[in-house]
XYZ file of C-alpha atoms in Angstrom:
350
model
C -21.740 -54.096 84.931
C -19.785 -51.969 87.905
C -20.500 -48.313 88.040
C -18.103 -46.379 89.872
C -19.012 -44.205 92.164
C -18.367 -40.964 92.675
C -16.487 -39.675 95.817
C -15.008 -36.166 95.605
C -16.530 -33.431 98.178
C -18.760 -30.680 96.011
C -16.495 -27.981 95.509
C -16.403 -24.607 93.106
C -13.753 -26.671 90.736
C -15.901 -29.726 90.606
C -18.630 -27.406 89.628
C -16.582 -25.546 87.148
C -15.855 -28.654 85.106
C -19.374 -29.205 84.709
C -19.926 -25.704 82.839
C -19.542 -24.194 79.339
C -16.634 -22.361 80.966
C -14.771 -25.705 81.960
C -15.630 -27.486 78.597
C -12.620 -28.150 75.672
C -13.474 -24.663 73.780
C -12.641 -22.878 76.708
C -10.379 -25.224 78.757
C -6.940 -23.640 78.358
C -8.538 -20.035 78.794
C -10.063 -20.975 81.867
C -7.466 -23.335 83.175
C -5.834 -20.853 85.890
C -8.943 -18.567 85.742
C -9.654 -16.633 89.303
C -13.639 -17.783 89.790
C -15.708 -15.192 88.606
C -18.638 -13.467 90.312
C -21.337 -15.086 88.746
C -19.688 -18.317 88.826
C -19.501 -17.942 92.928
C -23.060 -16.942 92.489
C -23.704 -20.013 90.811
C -22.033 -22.150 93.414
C -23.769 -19.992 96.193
C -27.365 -20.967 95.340
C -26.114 -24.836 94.128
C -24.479 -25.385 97.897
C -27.463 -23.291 99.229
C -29.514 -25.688 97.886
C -28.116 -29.183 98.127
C -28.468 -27.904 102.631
C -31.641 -26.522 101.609
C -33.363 -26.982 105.696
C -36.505 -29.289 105.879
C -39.890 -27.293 106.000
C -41.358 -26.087 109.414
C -45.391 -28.729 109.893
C -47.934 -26.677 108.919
C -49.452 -24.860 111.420
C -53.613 -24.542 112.204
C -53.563 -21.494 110.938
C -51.899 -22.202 107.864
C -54.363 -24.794 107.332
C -56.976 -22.902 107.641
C -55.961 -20.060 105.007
C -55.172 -23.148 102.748
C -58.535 -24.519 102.971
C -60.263 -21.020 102.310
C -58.343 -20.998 99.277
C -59.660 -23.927 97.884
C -62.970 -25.440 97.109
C -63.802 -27.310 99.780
C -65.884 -25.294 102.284
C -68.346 -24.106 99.144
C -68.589 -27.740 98.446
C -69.768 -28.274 101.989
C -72.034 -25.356 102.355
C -74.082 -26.542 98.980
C -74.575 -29.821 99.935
C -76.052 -28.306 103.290
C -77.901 -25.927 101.173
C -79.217 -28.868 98.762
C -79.941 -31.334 101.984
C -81.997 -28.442 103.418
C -84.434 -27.734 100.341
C -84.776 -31.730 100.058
C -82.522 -32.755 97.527
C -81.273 -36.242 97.963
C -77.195 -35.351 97.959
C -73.985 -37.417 96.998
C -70.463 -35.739 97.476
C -67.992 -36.816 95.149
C -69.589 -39.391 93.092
C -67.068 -41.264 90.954
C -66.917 -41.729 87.345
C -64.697 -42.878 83.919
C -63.547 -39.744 81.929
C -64.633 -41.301 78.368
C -61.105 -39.297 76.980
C -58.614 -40.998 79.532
C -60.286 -44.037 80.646
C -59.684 -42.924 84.150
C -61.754 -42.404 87.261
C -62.611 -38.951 87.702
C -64.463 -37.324 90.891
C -68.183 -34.835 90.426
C -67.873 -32.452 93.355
C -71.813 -32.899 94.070
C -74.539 -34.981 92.401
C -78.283 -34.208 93.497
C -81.668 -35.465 93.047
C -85.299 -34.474 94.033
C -88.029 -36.485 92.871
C -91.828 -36.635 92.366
C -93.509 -40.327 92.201
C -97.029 -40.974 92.521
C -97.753 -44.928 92.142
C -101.352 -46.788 92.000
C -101.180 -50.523 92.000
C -105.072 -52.777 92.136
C -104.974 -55.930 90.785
C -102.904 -55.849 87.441
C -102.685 -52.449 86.940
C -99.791 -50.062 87.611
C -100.050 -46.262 87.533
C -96.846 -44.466 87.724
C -96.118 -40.886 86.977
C -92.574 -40.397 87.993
C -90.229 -36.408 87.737
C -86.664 -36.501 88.897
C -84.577 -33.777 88.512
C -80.825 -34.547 88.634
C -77.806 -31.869 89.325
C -74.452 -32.636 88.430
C -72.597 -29.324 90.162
C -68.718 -28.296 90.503
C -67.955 -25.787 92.615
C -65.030 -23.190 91.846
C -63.478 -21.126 94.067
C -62.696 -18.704 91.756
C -59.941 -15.363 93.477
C -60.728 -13.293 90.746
C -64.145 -12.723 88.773
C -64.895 -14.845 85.528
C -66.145 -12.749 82.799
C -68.430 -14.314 79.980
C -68.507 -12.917 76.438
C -71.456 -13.258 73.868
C -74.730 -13.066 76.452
C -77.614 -13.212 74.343
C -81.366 -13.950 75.920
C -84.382 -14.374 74.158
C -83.584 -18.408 73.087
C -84.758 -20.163 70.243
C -86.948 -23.706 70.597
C -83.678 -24.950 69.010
C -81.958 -24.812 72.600
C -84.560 -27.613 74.194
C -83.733 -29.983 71.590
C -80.033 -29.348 70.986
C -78.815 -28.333 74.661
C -81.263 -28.845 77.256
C -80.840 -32.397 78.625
C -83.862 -34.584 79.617
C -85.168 -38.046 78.850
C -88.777 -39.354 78.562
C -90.287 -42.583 78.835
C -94.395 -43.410 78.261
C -96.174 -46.490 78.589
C -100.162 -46.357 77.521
C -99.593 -42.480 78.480
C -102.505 -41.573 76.564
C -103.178 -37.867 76.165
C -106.183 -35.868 75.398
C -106.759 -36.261 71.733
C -106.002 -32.691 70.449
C -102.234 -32.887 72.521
C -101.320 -36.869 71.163
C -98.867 -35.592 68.760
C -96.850 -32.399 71.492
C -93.889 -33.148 72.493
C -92.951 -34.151 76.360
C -91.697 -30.108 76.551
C -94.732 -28.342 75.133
C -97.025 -31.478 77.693
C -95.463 -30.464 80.114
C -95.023 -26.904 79.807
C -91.224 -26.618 79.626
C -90.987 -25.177 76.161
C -91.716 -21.802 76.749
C -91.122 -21.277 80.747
C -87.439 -22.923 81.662
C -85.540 -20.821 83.123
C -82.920 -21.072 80.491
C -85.074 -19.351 78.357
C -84.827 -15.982 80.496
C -81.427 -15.481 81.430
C -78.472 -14.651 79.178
C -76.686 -17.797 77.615
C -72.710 -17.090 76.589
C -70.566 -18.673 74.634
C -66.802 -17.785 75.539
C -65.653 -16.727 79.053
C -62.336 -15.943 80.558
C -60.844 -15.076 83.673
C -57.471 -13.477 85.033
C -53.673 -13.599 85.760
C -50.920 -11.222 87.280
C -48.048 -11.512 85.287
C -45.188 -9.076 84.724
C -46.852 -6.418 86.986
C -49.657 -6.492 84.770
C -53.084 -7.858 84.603
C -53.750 -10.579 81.774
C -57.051 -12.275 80.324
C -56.745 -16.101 80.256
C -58.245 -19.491 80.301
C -57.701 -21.322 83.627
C -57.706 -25.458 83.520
C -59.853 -25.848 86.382
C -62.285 -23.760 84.840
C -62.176 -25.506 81.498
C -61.875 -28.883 83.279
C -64.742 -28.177 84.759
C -67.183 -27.662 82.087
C -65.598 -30.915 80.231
C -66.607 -32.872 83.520
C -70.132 -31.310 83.610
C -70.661 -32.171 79.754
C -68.918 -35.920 80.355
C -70.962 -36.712 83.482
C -74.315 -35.279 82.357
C -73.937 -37.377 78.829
C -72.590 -40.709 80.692
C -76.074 -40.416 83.025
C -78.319 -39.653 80.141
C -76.727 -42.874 77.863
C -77.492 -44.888 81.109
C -80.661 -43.714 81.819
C -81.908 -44.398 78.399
C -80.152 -47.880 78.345
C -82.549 -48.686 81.447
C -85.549 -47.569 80.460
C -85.345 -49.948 77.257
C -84.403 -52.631 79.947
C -87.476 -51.744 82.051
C -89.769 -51.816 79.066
C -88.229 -54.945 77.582
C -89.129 -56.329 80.591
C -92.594 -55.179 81.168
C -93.557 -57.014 77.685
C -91.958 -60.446 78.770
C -94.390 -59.928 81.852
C -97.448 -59.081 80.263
C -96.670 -60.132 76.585
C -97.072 -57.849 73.789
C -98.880 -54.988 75.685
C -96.809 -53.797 78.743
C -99.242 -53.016 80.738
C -102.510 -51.526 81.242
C -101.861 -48.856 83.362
C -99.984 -45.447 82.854
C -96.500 -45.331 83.057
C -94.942 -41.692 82.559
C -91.181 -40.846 83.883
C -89.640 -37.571 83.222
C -86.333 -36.849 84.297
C -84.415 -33.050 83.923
C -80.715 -32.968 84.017
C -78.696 -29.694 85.471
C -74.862 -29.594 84.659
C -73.784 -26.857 86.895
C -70.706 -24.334 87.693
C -71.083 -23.107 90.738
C -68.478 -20.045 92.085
C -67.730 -18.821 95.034
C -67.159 -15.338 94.217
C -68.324 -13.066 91.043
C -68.635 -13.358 87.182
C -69.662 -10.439 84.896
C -70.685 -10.248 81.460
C -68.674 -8.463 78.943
C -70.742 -6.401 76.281
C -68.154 -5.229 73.940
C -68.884 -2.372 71.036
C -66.766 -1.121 68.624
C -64.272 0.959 70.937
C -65.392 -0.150 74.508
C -65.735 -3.185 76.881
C -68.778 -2.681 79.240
C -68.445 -4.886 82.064
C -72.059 -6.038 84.024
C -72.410 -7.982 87.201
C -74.100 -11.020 86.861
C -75.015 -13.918 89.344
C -76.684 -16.374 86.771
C -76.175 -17.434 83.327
C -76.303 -20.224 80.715
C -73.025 -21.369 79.557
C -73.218 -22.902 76.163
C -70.404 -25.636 75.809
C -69.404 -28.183 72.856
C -66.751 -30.766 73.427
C -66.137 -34.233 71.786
C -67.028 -37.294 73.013
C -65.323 -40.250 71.216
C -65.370 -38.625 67.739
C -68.871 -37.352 68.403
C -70.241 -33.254 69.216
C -71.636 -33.426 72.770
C -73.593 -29.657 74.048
C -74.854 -29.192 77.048
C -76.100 -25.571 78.523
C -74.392 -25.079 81.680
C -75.990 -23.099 84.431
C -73.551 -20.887 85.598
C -74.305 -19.795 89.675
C -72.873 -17.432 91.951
C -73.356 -18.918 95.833
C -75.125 -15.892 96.653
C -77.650 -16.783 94.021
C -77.528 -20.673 94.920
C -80.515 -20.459 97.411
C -82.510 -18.191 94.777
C -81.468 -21.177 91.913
C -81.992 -23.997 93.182
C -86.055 -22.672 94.672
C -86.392 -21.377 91.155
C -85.802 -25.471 90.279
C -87.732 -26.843 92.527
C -91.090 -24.618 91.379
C -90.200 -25.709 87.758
C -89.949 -29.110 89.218
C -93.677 -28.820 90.918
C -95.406 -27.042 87.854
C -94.282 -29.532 85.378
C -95.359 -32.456 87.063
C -98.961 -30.825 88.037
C -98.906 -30.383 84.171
C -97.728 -33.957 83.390
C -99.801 -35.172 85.816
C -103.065 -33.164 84.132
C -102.371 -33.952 80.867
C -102.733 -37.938 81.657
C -105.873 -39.282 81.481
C -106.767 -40.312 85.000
C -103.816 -40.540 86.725
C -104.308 -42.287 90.234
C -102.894 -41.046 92.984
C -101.303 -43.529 96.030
């Protein structure tokens, strides 16, 4: 098959033929028309275009104001924050959106970790706390405003929302405490700090359009808490998957008893937002919107995860707060484990 090709020079007629005004309806009206303003307009901008010049190289300085714009230097100046306070720090850790099936990127994943291990002979004591952070940071131009703040949360957060994983091996506990769970043993129930700040559960944020101001939902902003709730769940399923492993394994080794020595590991997982700039709460009444600064809140988000409801409370940071945060973490981090570490009978220190 030949296709012709065509050779005639761009011109206002050619152009004209290719309009309503050139088609059969109005053919014989416009046949010895005079072109029309618009139409030169029309053929203006199309041969304006079609020379349109090459753009200038960006300059340093426009690379610069690009950069500021985006997230990049926050993400650098929280991994230098997180580095700093010990945190062991991975910048754009891969991983398979469970929607798409594609690979996805997690601005910053984190660790810090306690591990005390005894080993004599055929015994293993091992108390073991990680805390893991899953953080993306938004540079946000304009302030993100969350509706529905409420404090003073239920018990029914820690065991719907609040993401950790436990694992015991002849943990025994002091009689009385055999039947608490890990939270109330190690004293998370009633002092994480999810407990004491406000926890929303819409938010919103803001466009100029039509000289006017309007409230919307940006998609980085919702991306972001999908990938927070995705990444958090993926690491949880793993986690879980390898501590079966790990204790499959143990009774191969020592037959039906695993071991006699303690084996106790504890890990916390943070989703986090973090923003560059402000976010406010929203208290709305009957007639008025009260708007309050705010520099840290729970966000509580639900999203579906191959057919099944996946909610995960969202720590929600401004990066003047981060320092404040992530300190406020770490003491959790070292009270818990003292308690964990208590509440075992004679745990043995390396």
């Amino acid at each position: 098959m030949f296709i012709k090709r065509e050779t005639e020079i761009f011109s206002p007629e050619k152009y004209l033929r290719g309009t309503y005004f050139y088609s059969d309806y109005n053919s014989q009206y416009y046949s010895n028309a005079v072109v029309t303003s618009n139409i030169k307009k029309s053929y203006y901008y199309g041969f304006k275009m079609s020379k349109k010049k090459p753009i200038d190289p960006i300059t340093d300085q426009e690379m610069k104001e690009a950069l500021v714009r985006s997230g990049y230097p926050l993400e650098v100046r929280a991994v230098r924050k997180l580095r700093e306070l010990g945190y062991y720090v991975i910048p754009n850790t891969v991983y398979t959106d469970p929607l798409t099936g594609k690979s996805r990127e997690l601005d910053i994943w984190a660790s810090y970790g306690h591990n005390e291990i005894d080993t004599k002979e055929d015994d293993v004591n091992f108390i073991h706390m990680t805390q893991f952070l899953f953080i993306e940071c938004v540079n946000n131009p304009h302030p993100i405003v969350f509706f529905g703040a409420e404090k003073n949360a239920t018990k029914r957060l820690w065991y719907d929302h609040i993401k950790f994983t436990d694992s015991f091996t002849n943990a025994e506990f002091h009689e009385e405490e055999t039947f608490e769970p890990t939270s109330d043993v190690i004293g998370a129930t009633h002092n994480h700090h999810s407990l004491k700040i406000p926890i929303a559960r819409q938010y919103c944020s803001f466009e100029h359009k039509s000289d006017k101001w309007i409230a919307t939902h940006e998609t980085t902003h919702h991306d972001a808490f999908d990938k927070l709730v995705f990444k958090v769940n993926k690491t949880i399923e793993e986690h879980k998957k390898d501590n079966e492993e790990f204790q499959k394994e143990l009774k191969e080794l020592n037959g039906e008893e695993s071991s006699s020595g303690v084996i106790a590991d504890v890990a916390f997982y943070y989703p986090i937002l973090l923003l560059q700039k402000e976010m406010k709460i929203a208290i709305i009444s009957r007639d008025t919107v009260t708007l309050k600064p705010c520099s840290h809140l729970a966000y509580e988000k639900e999203t579906a995860i191959d057919g099944n409801r996946k909610t995960a409370l969202i720590d929600v940071v401004t990066e003047k707060y981060f320092h404040k945060y992530l300190n406020i973490l770490l003491k959790e981090h070292s009270k818990y484990y003292q308690n964990l570490e208590h509440r075992c009978i004679n745990p043995r220190k390396l």
